[in-house]
Amino acid sequence: MSNLYVQSLHVHPVKSVAGTAPDEVAVEPWGLSGDRRWAVVDTAGAVITQRQQPRLALASSRPLPDGRIALSGPGMAELVVDVPEPGPLEPVVLFGKKIDTVVAAGTAADWFSTYLGQPARLVHLDDPAVRRPVDPGYALPGETVSLADAYPLLLTTTSSLDALNELIAHGDHPQEGPLPMNRFRPNLVVGGPAQAWAEDGWRRIAIGDAVFRGVRECGRCIVTTTDQETAERGREPLKTLARHRRIGKSLAFGRQLVPVVLGTVRVGDEVRVLE
């Protein structure tokens, strides 16, 4: 398969918050550099995502040197947050499992509490090399992941989005389409003449000097129904995925990846399907 290329790259420093689209980014064992190393949690330590708070879509996180981030959002002054100093570990709960993190400064807690209208804190994944293993049902020994939902990277293709939007246009809720790619919050968007849904079968791909193992399809949730520009929710794409893209228990869109060879990926890089 030829003429496939990286159309865009996406890094989301804070889980469920808008991020940035760099021209190039380093690939680390647990994902793209700086991706989903921070998360917002409630008073019980449960991670808050757009599932519970769609308004997180309207907030933005921008990476700064030395791992710092800048937070911005409607009605909020920008806040620069430093990486927390080493200190006591704070267990947080993500999808029922505990992950050790470090709590960020109180100014970050105040910022998110005000923005969300509920008590909240910001936490940082200090050592992704050891904190959270990938699902052992799909992982190789020693593979770890950041605070992403399940796997280090998510790949999507423009051809599959085009096919999905065509299905939506002829479905029960055509007024909700076409959907933009940001509904799916990917890391790697592949453009070029791939067949729709071809990524389902990509077992190993190379981009630049990095190589990735294709693990499984990405099961989608209510976050995909959230307009990332308005935080309003609809019914698509889940209604259409349920009808046309049910794989096992998943409503599937995109391919989960684990890095095999580290390197740097760039917008415009050729995407080579090795197997």
Short mmCIF file of N, CA and C in Angstrom, two decimals, residues 49-178:
data_model
loop_
_atom_site.label_atom_id
_atom_site.label_comp_id
_atom_site.label_asym_id
_atom_site.label_seq_id
_atom_site.Cartn_x
_atom_site.Cartn_y
_atom_site.Cartn_z
N THR A 49 -13.60 12.84 32.93
CA THR A 49 -13.41 12.97 31.49
C THR A 49 -14.64 13.65 30.89
N GLN A 50 -14.65 13.79 29.58
CA GLN A 50 -15.82 14.33 28.91
C GLN A 50 -17.05 13.44 29.07
N ARG A 51 -16.86 12.21 29.48
CA ARG A 51 -18.03 11.36 29.76
C ARG A 51 -18.90 11.99 30.83
N GLN A 52 -18.26 12.53 31.86
CA GLN A 52 -19.00 13.16 32.95
C GLN A 52 -19.14 14.67 32.77
N GLN A 53 -18.13 15.29 32.14
CA GLN A 53 -18.08 16.74 32.03
C GLN A 53 -17.75 17.14 30.59
N PRO A 54 -18.76 17.22 29.72
CA PRO A 54 -18.49 17.61 28.33
C PRO A 54 -17.77 18.95 28.20
N ARG A 55 -17.92 19.80 29.20
CA ARG A 55 -17.30 21.13 29.16
C ARG A 55 -15.77 21.05 29.09
N LEU A 56 -15.19 19.92 29.45
CA LEU A 56 -13.75 19.77 29.32
C LEU A 56 -13.30 19.95 27.88
N ALA A 57 -14.18 19.68 26.91
CA ALA A 57 -13.82 19.83 25.50
C ALA A 57 -13.44 21.26 25.17
N LEU A 58 -13.99 22.22 25.88
CA LEU A 58 -13.76 23.63 25.57
C LEU A 58 -12.52 24.18 26.24
N ALA A 59 -11.95 23.44 27.19
CA ALA A 59 -10.69 23.83 27.80
C ALA A 59 -9.55 23.37 26.90
N SER A 60 -8.40 24.00 27.05
CA SER A 60 -7.25 23.67 26.20
C SER A 60 -6.01 23.54 27.06
N SER A 61 -5.14 22.62 26.66
CA SER A 61 -3.85 22.45 27.34
C SER A 61 -2.73 22.52 26.30
N ARG A 62 -1.73 23.33 26.56
CA ARG A 62 -0.64 23.56 25.62
C ARG A 62 0.67 23.16 26.27
N PRO A 63 1.45 22.28 25.63
CA PRO A 63 2.73 21.87 26.24
C PRO A 63 3.75 23.00 26.20
N LEU A 64 4.53 23.11 27.27
CA LEU A 64 5.60 24.08 27.39
C LEU A 64 6.91 23.35 27.69
N PRO A 65 8.05 24.02 27.61
CA PRO A 65 9.32 23.34 27.91
C PRO A 65 9.33 22.73 29.31
N ASP A 66 10.12 21.69 29.45
CA ASP A 66 10.32 21.01 30.75
C ASP A 66 9.06 20.34 31.27
N GLY A 67 8.12 20.00 30.38
CA GLY A 67 6.94 19.26 30.81
C GLY A 67 5.82 20.11 31.36
N ARG A 68 6.04 21.42 31.50
CA ARG A 68 4.97 22.30 31.98
C ARG A 68 3.84 22.38 30.96
N ILE A 69 2.69 22.83 31.41
CA ILE A 69 1.56 23.04 30.50
C ILE A 69 0.91 24.38 30.79
N ALA A 70 0.24 24.92 29.77
CA ALA A 70 -0.57 26.12 29.93
C ALA A 70 -2.03 25.76 29.73
N LEU A 71 -2.86 26.12 30.69
CA LEU A 71 -4.29 25.85 30.63
C LEU A 71 -5.04 27.11 30.22
N SER A 72 -6.06 26.94 29.37
CA SER A 72 -6.93 28.05 29.02
C SER A 72 -8.34 27.51 28.82
N GLY A 73 -9.31 28.40 28.92
CA GLY A 73 -10.70 27.99 28.77
C GLY A 73 -11.61 29.20 28.78
N PRO A 74 -12.84 29.05 28.31
CA PRO A 74 -13.78 30.17 28.28
C PRO A 74 -13.96 30.80 29.65
N GLY A 75 -13.75 32.11 29.71
CA GLY A 75 -13.93 32.84 30.95
C GLY A 75 -12.82 32.66 31.96
N MET A 76 -11.75 31.97 31.58
CA MET A 76 -10.66 31.68 32.52
C MET A 76 -9.37 32.34 32.05
N ALA A 77 -8.60 32.87 32.99
CA ALA A 77 -7.26 33.36 32.67
C ALA A 77 -6.33 32.18 32.43
N GLU A 78 -5.37 32.36 31.54
CA GLU A 78 -4.41 31.29 31.30
C GLU A 78 -3.60 31.01 32.56
N LEU A 79 -3.34 29.73 32.80
CA LEU A 79 -2.56 29.31 33.96
C LEU A 79 -1.45 28.38 33.51
N VAL A 80 -0.23 28.68 33.90
CA VAL A 80 0.91 27.80 33.63
C VAL A 80 1.10 26.90 34.84
N VAL A 81 1.18 25.60 34.59
CA VAL A 81 1.31 24.61 35.65
C VAL A 81 2.66 23.92 35.53
N ASP A 82 3.42 23.94 36.61
CA ASP A 82 4.71 23.27 36.63
C ASP A 82 4.53 21.78 36.89
N VAL A 83 5.48 20.99 36.42
CA VAL A 83 5.50 19.58 36.78
C VAL A 83 5.71 19.48 38.29
N PRO A 84 4.88 18.72 39.00
CA PRO A 84 5.04 18.64 40.45
C PRO A 84 6.40 18.08 40.86
N GLU A 85 6.90 18.60 41.96
CA GLU A 85 8.13 18.04 42.53
C GLU A 85 7.85 16.61 43.01
N PRO A 86 8.86 15.75 43.03
CA PRO A 86 8.64 14.41 43.56
C PRO A 86 8.07 14.48 44.96
N GLY A 87 7.07 13.69 45.21
CA GLY A 87 6.42 13.73 46.51
C GLY A 87 5.56 12.51 46.71
N PRO A 88 4.69 12.55 47.70
CA PRO A 88 3.81 11.40 47.95
C PRO A 88 2.98 11.07 46.72
N LEU A 89 2.83 9.78 46.49
CA LEU A 89 2.02 9.33 45.36
C LEU A 89 0.55 9.34 45.74
N GLU A 90 -0.27 9.77 44.80
CA GLU A 90 -1.71 9.85 45.01
C GLU A 90 -2.38 8.85 44.07
N PRO A 91 -3.00 7.79 44.60
CA PRO A 91 -3.68 6.86 43.71
C PRO A 91 -4.96 7.48 43.15
N VAL A 92 -5.15 7.37 41.84
CA VAL A 92 -6.39 7.80 41.21
C VAL A 92 -7.00 6.60 40.51
N VAL A 93 -8.28 6.70 40.20
CA VAL A 93 -9.00 5.57 39.63
C VAL A 93 -9.42 5.91 38.20
N LEU A 94 -9.00 5.06 37.28
CA LEU A 94 -9.38 5.20 35.87
C LEU A 94 -9.91 3.85 35.39
N PHE A 95 -11.17 3.83 34.99
CA PHE A 95 -11.83 2.61 34.56
C PHE A 95 -11.70 1.49 35.60
N GLY A 96 -11.86 1.87 36.86
CA GLY A 96 -11.89 0.90 37.94
C GLY A 96 -10.54 0.45 38.44
N LYS A 97 -9.45 0.94 37.86
CA LYS A 97 -8.11 0.53 38.28
C LYS A 97 -7.34 1.71 38.84
N LYS A 98 -6.53 1.45 39.87
CA LYS A 98 -5.77 2.50 40.52
C LYS A 98 -4.44 2.74 39.81
N ILE A 99 -4.10 4.02 39.69
CA ILE A 99 -2.84 4.44 39.08
C ILE A 99 -2.21 5.46 40.00
N ASP A 100 -0.94 5.30 40.32
CA ASP A 100 -0.25 6.25 41.17
C ASP A 100 0.15 7.49 40.37
N THR A 101 -0.15 8.67 40.94
CA THR A 101 0.17 9.95 40.30
C THR A 101 0.71 10.89 41.36
N VAL A 102 1.07 12.10 40.93
CA VAL A 102 1.49 13.15 41.84
C VAL A 102 0.56 14.34 41.64
N VAL A 103 0.09 14.94 42.73
CA VAL A 103 -0.87 16.04 42.65
C VAL A 103 -0.16 17.33 42.26
N ALA A 104 -0.75 18.07 41.32
CA ALA A 104 -0.21 19.35 40.89
C ALA A 104 -0.53 20.43 41.92
N ALA A 105 0.00 21.61 41.68
CA ALA A 105 -0.15 22.73 42.61
C ALA A 105 -1.63 23.08 42.83
N GLY A 106 -1.89 23.67 43.97
CA GLY A 106 -3.25 24.05 44.32
C GLY A 106 -3.88 25.04 43.37
N THR A 107 -3.06 25.83 42.68
CA THR A 107 -3.61 26.77 41.70
C THR A 107 -4.31 26.04 40.57
N ALA A 108 -3.79 24.86 40.20
CA ALA A 108 -4.43 24.06 39.16
C ALA A 108 -5.76 23.50 39.66
N ALA A 109 -5.80 23.09 40.92
CA ALA A 109 -7.06 22.62 41.50
C ALA A 109 -8.10 23.73 41.50
N ASP A 110 -7.68 24.93 41.90
CA ASP A 110 -8.60 26.07 41.90
C ASP A 110 -9.11 26.36 40.50
N TRP A 111 -8.22 26.28 39.51
CA TRP A 111 -8.58 26.59 38.12
C TRP A 111 -9.66 25.63 37.63
N PHE A 112 -9.42 24.33 37.79
CA PHE A 112 -10.39 23.35 37.29
C PHE A 112 -11.66 23.34 38.13
N SER A 113 -11.56 23.57 39.43
CA SER A 113 -12.76 23.62 40.27
C SER A 113 -13.68 24.75 39.84
N THR A 114 -13.08 25.90 39.56
CA THR A 114 -13.87 27.04 39.09
C THR A 114 -14.45 26.76 37.72
N TYR A 115 -13.64 26.21 36.83
CA TYR A 115 -14.07 25.99 35.46
C TYR A 115 -15.20 24.96 35.37
N LEU A 116 -15.09 23.88 36.15
CA LEU A 116 -16.08 22.81 36.08
C LEU A 116 -17.26 23.00 37.03
N GLY A 117 -17.10 23.90 37.99
CA GLY A 117 -18.17 24.09 38.95
C GLY A 117 -18.30 22.95 39.93
N GLN A 118 -17.21 22.24 40.17
CA GLN A 118 -17.18 21.17 41.16
C GLN A 118 -15.75 21.04 41.68
N PRO A 119 -15.57 20.53 42.89
CA PRO A 119 -14.21 20.37 43.39
C PRO A 119 -13.42 19.41 42.50
N ALA A 120 -12.23 19.82 42.15
CA ALA A 120 -11.40 19.01 41.26
C ALA A 120 -9.94 19.31 41.52
N ARG A 121 -9.10 18.35 41.15
CA ARG A 121 -7.64 18.53 41.24
C ARG A 121 -7.02 18.09 39.92
N LEU A 122 -5.79 18.52 39.70
CA LEU A 122 -5.02 18.09 38.53
C LEU A 122 -3.89 17.21 39.02
N VAL A 123 -3.72 16.06 38.38
CA VAL A 123 -2.64 15.14 38.77
C VAL A 123 -1.75 14.87 37.57
N HIS A 124 -0.53 14.43 37.86
CA HIS A 124 0.49 14.20 36.84
C HIS A 124 1.02 12.78 36.95
N LEU A 125 1.15 12.12 35.81
CA LEU A 125 1.74 10.78 35.77
C LEU A 125 3.25 10.97 35.72
N ASP A 126 3.89 10.76 36.85
CA ASP A 126 5.31 11.11 36.96
C ASP A 126 6.23 10.14 36.25
N ASP A 127 5.90 8.85 36.25
CA ASP A 127 6.79 7.84 35.69
C ASP A 127 6.01 6.82 34.88
N PRO A 128 5.70 7.15 33.62
CA PRO A 128 4.89 6.24 32.81
C PRO A 128 5.58 4.92 32.50
N ALA A 129 6.87 4.84 32.75
CA ALA A 129 7.59 3.59 32.48
C ALA A 129 7.17 2.47 33.42
N VAL A 130 6.61 2.84 34.58
CA VAL A 130 6.30 1.80 35.57
C VAL A 130 4.88 1.88 36.12
N ARG A 131 4.18 2.98 35.91
CA ARG A 131 2.93 3.21 36.63
C ARG A 131 1.74 2.39 36.12
N ARG A 132 1.69 2.14 34.79
CA ARG A 132 0.44 1.58 34.25
C ARG A 132 0.72 0.63 33.09
N PRO A 133 0.64 -0.65 33.30
CA PRO A 133 0.86 -1.60 32.20
C PRO A 133 -0.30 -1.61 31.22
N VAL A 134 0.02 -1.92 29.96
CA VAL A 134 -1.01 -2.12 28.95
C VAL A 134 -1.77 -3.41 29.29
N ASP A 135 -3.03 -3.47 28.91
CA ASP A 135 -3.87 -4.65 29.11
C ASP A 135 -3.08 -5.92 28.77
N PRO A 136 -2.85 -6.79 29.75
CA PRO A 136 -2.03 -7.98 29.50
C PRO A 136 -2.60 -8.91 28.45
N GLY A 137 -3.89 -8.78 28.14
CA GLY A 137 -4.47 -9.60 27.10
C GLY A 137 -3.97 -9.25 25.71
N TYR A 138 -3.37 -8.05 25.58
CA TYR A 138 -2.92 -7.57 24.28
C TYR A 138 -1.48 -7.09 24.31
N ALA A 139 -0.87 -7.01 25.49
CA ALA A 139 0.45 -6.40 25.62
C ALA A 139 1.56 -7.44 25.55
N LEU A 140 2.74 -6.94 25.19
CA LEU A 140 3.96 -7.70 25.35
C LEU A 140 4.56 -7.32 26.70
N PRO A 141 5.43 -8.15 27.27
CA PRO A 141 5.99 -7.85 28.59
C PRO A 141 6.64 -6.48 28.65
N GLY A 142 6.31 -5.73 29.69
CA GLY A 142 6.94 -4.44 29.92
C GLY A 142 6.29 -3.27 29.24
N GLU A 143 5.27 -3.47 28.41
CA GLU A 143 4.63 -2.35 27.73
C GLU A 143 3.75 -1.57 28.70
N THR A 144 3.88 -0.26 28.65
CA THR A 144 3.11 0.61 29.54
C THR A 144 2.41 1.68 28.72
N VAL A 145 1.50 2.39 29.38
CA VAL A 145 0.70 3.41 28.71
C VAL A 145 0.55 4.61 29.64
N SER A 146 0.33 5.77 29.05
CA SER A 146 0.10 6.99 29.81
C SER A 146 -1.30 6.95 30.44
N LEU A 147 -1.95 8.11 30.53
CA LEU A 147 -3.32 8.17 31.03
C LEU A 147 -4.34 8.14 29.89
N ALA A 148 -3.89 7.70 28.70
CA ALA A 148 -4.83 7.44 27.61
C ALA A 148 -5.79 6.34 28.05
N ASP A 149 -6.90 6.19 27.32
CA ASP A 149 -7.90 5.23 27.75
C ASP A 149 -7.32 3.82 27.93
N ALA A 150 -6.52 3.36 26.95
CA ALA A 150 -6.10 1.96 27.04
C ALA A 150 -4.74 1.68 26.43
N TYR A 151 -4.37 2.36 25.35
CA TYR A 151 -3.15 2.02 24.61
C TYR A 151 -2.38 3.30 24.29
N PRO A 152 -1.08 3.18 23.98
CA PRO A 152 -0.25 4.37 23.82
C PRO A 152 -0.69 5.34 22.73
N LEU A 153 -1.13 4.83 21.58
CA LEU A 153 -1.52 5.73 20.48
C LEU A 153 -2.81 5.25 19.83
N LEU A 154 -3.53 6.22 19.26
CA LEU A 154 -4.72 5.93 18.47
C LEU A 154 -4.52 6.48 17.07
N LEU A 155 -4.68 5.62 16.07
CA LEU A 155 -4.57 6.00 14.66
C LEU A 155 -5.95 5.97 14.03
N THR A 156 -6.23 7.00 13.22
CA THR A 156 -7.45 7.01 12.41
C THR A 156 -7.08 7.36 10.98
N THR A 157 -7.99 7.11 10.04
CA THR A 157 -7.74 7.44 8.64
C THR A 157 -8.85 8.32 8.10
N THR A 158 -8.49 9.20 7.18
CA THR A 158 -9.49 10.08 6.58
C THR A 158 -10.46 9.28 5.71
N SER A 159 -10.00 8.19 5.11
CA SER A 159 -10.90 7.39 4.27
C SER A 159 -12.00 6.75 5.10
N SER A 160 -11.67 6.30 6.31
CA SER A 160 -12.70 5.72 7.17
C SER A 160 -13.67 6.78 7.67
N LEU A 161 -13.15 7.97 7.96
CA LEU A 161 -14.06 9.05 8.37
C LEU A 161 -15.00 9.41 7.22
N ASP A 162 -14.48 9.47 6.01
CA ASP A 162 -15.34 9.75 4.85
C ASP A 162 -16.44 8.69 4.72
N ALA A 163 -16.06 7.43 4.90
CA ALA A 163 -17.05 6.35 4.80
C ALA A 163 -18.08 6.45 5.91
N LEU A 164 -17.64 6.76 7.11
CA LEU A 164 -18.58 6.90 8.23
C LEU A 164 -19.54 8.06 7.97
N ASN A 165 -19.01 9.17 7.50
CA ASN A 165 -19.88 10.32 7.23
C ASN A 165 -20.88 10.03 6.11
N GLU A 166 -20.49 9.20 5.17
CA GLU A 166 -21.43 8.80 4.12
C GLU A 166 -22.56 7.96 4.71
N LEU A 167 -22.21 7.07 5.63
CA LEU A 167 -23.23 6.26 6.29
C LEU A 167 -24.17 7.14 7.12
N ILE A 168 -23.59 8.12 7.83
CA ILE A 168 -24.43 9.03 8.63
C ILE A 168 -25.38 9.81 7.72
N ALA A 169 -24.88 10.25 6.56
CA ALA A 169 -25.70 11.04 5.64
C ALA A 169 -26.91 10.27 5.14
N HIS A 170 -26.82 8.96 5.14
CA HIS A 170 -27.94 8.13 4.67
C HIS A 170 -28.61 7.38 5.82
N GLY A 171 -28.34 7.81 7.04
CA GLY A 171 -28.91 7.15 8.21
C GLY A 171 -30.07 7.92 8.81
N ASP A 172 -30.30 7.67 10.09
CA ASP A 172 -31.45 8.26 10.77
C ASP A 172 -31.25 9.70 11.20
N HIS A 173 -29.97 10.14 11.30
CA HIS A 173 -29.70 11.49 11.81
C HIS A 173 -28.72 12.22 10.89
N PRO A 174 -29.08 12.38 9.62
CA PRO A 174 -28.14 13.00 8.68
C PRO A 174 -27.78 14.43 9.05
N GLN A 175 -28.67 15.10 9.79
CA GLN A 175 -28.41 16.49 10.16
C GLN A 175 -27.23 16.61 11.11
N GLU A 176 -26.82 15.52 11.73
CA GLU A 176 -25.69 15.58 12.66
C GLU A 176 -24.34 15.44 11.97
N GLY A 177 -24.34 15.11 10.70
CA GLY A 177 -23.08 14.97 9.98
C GLY A 177 -22.85 16.14 9.06
N PRO A 178 -21.70 16.19 8.39
CA PRO A 178 -20.57 15.29 8.59
C PRO A 178 -19.80 15.64 9.87
#
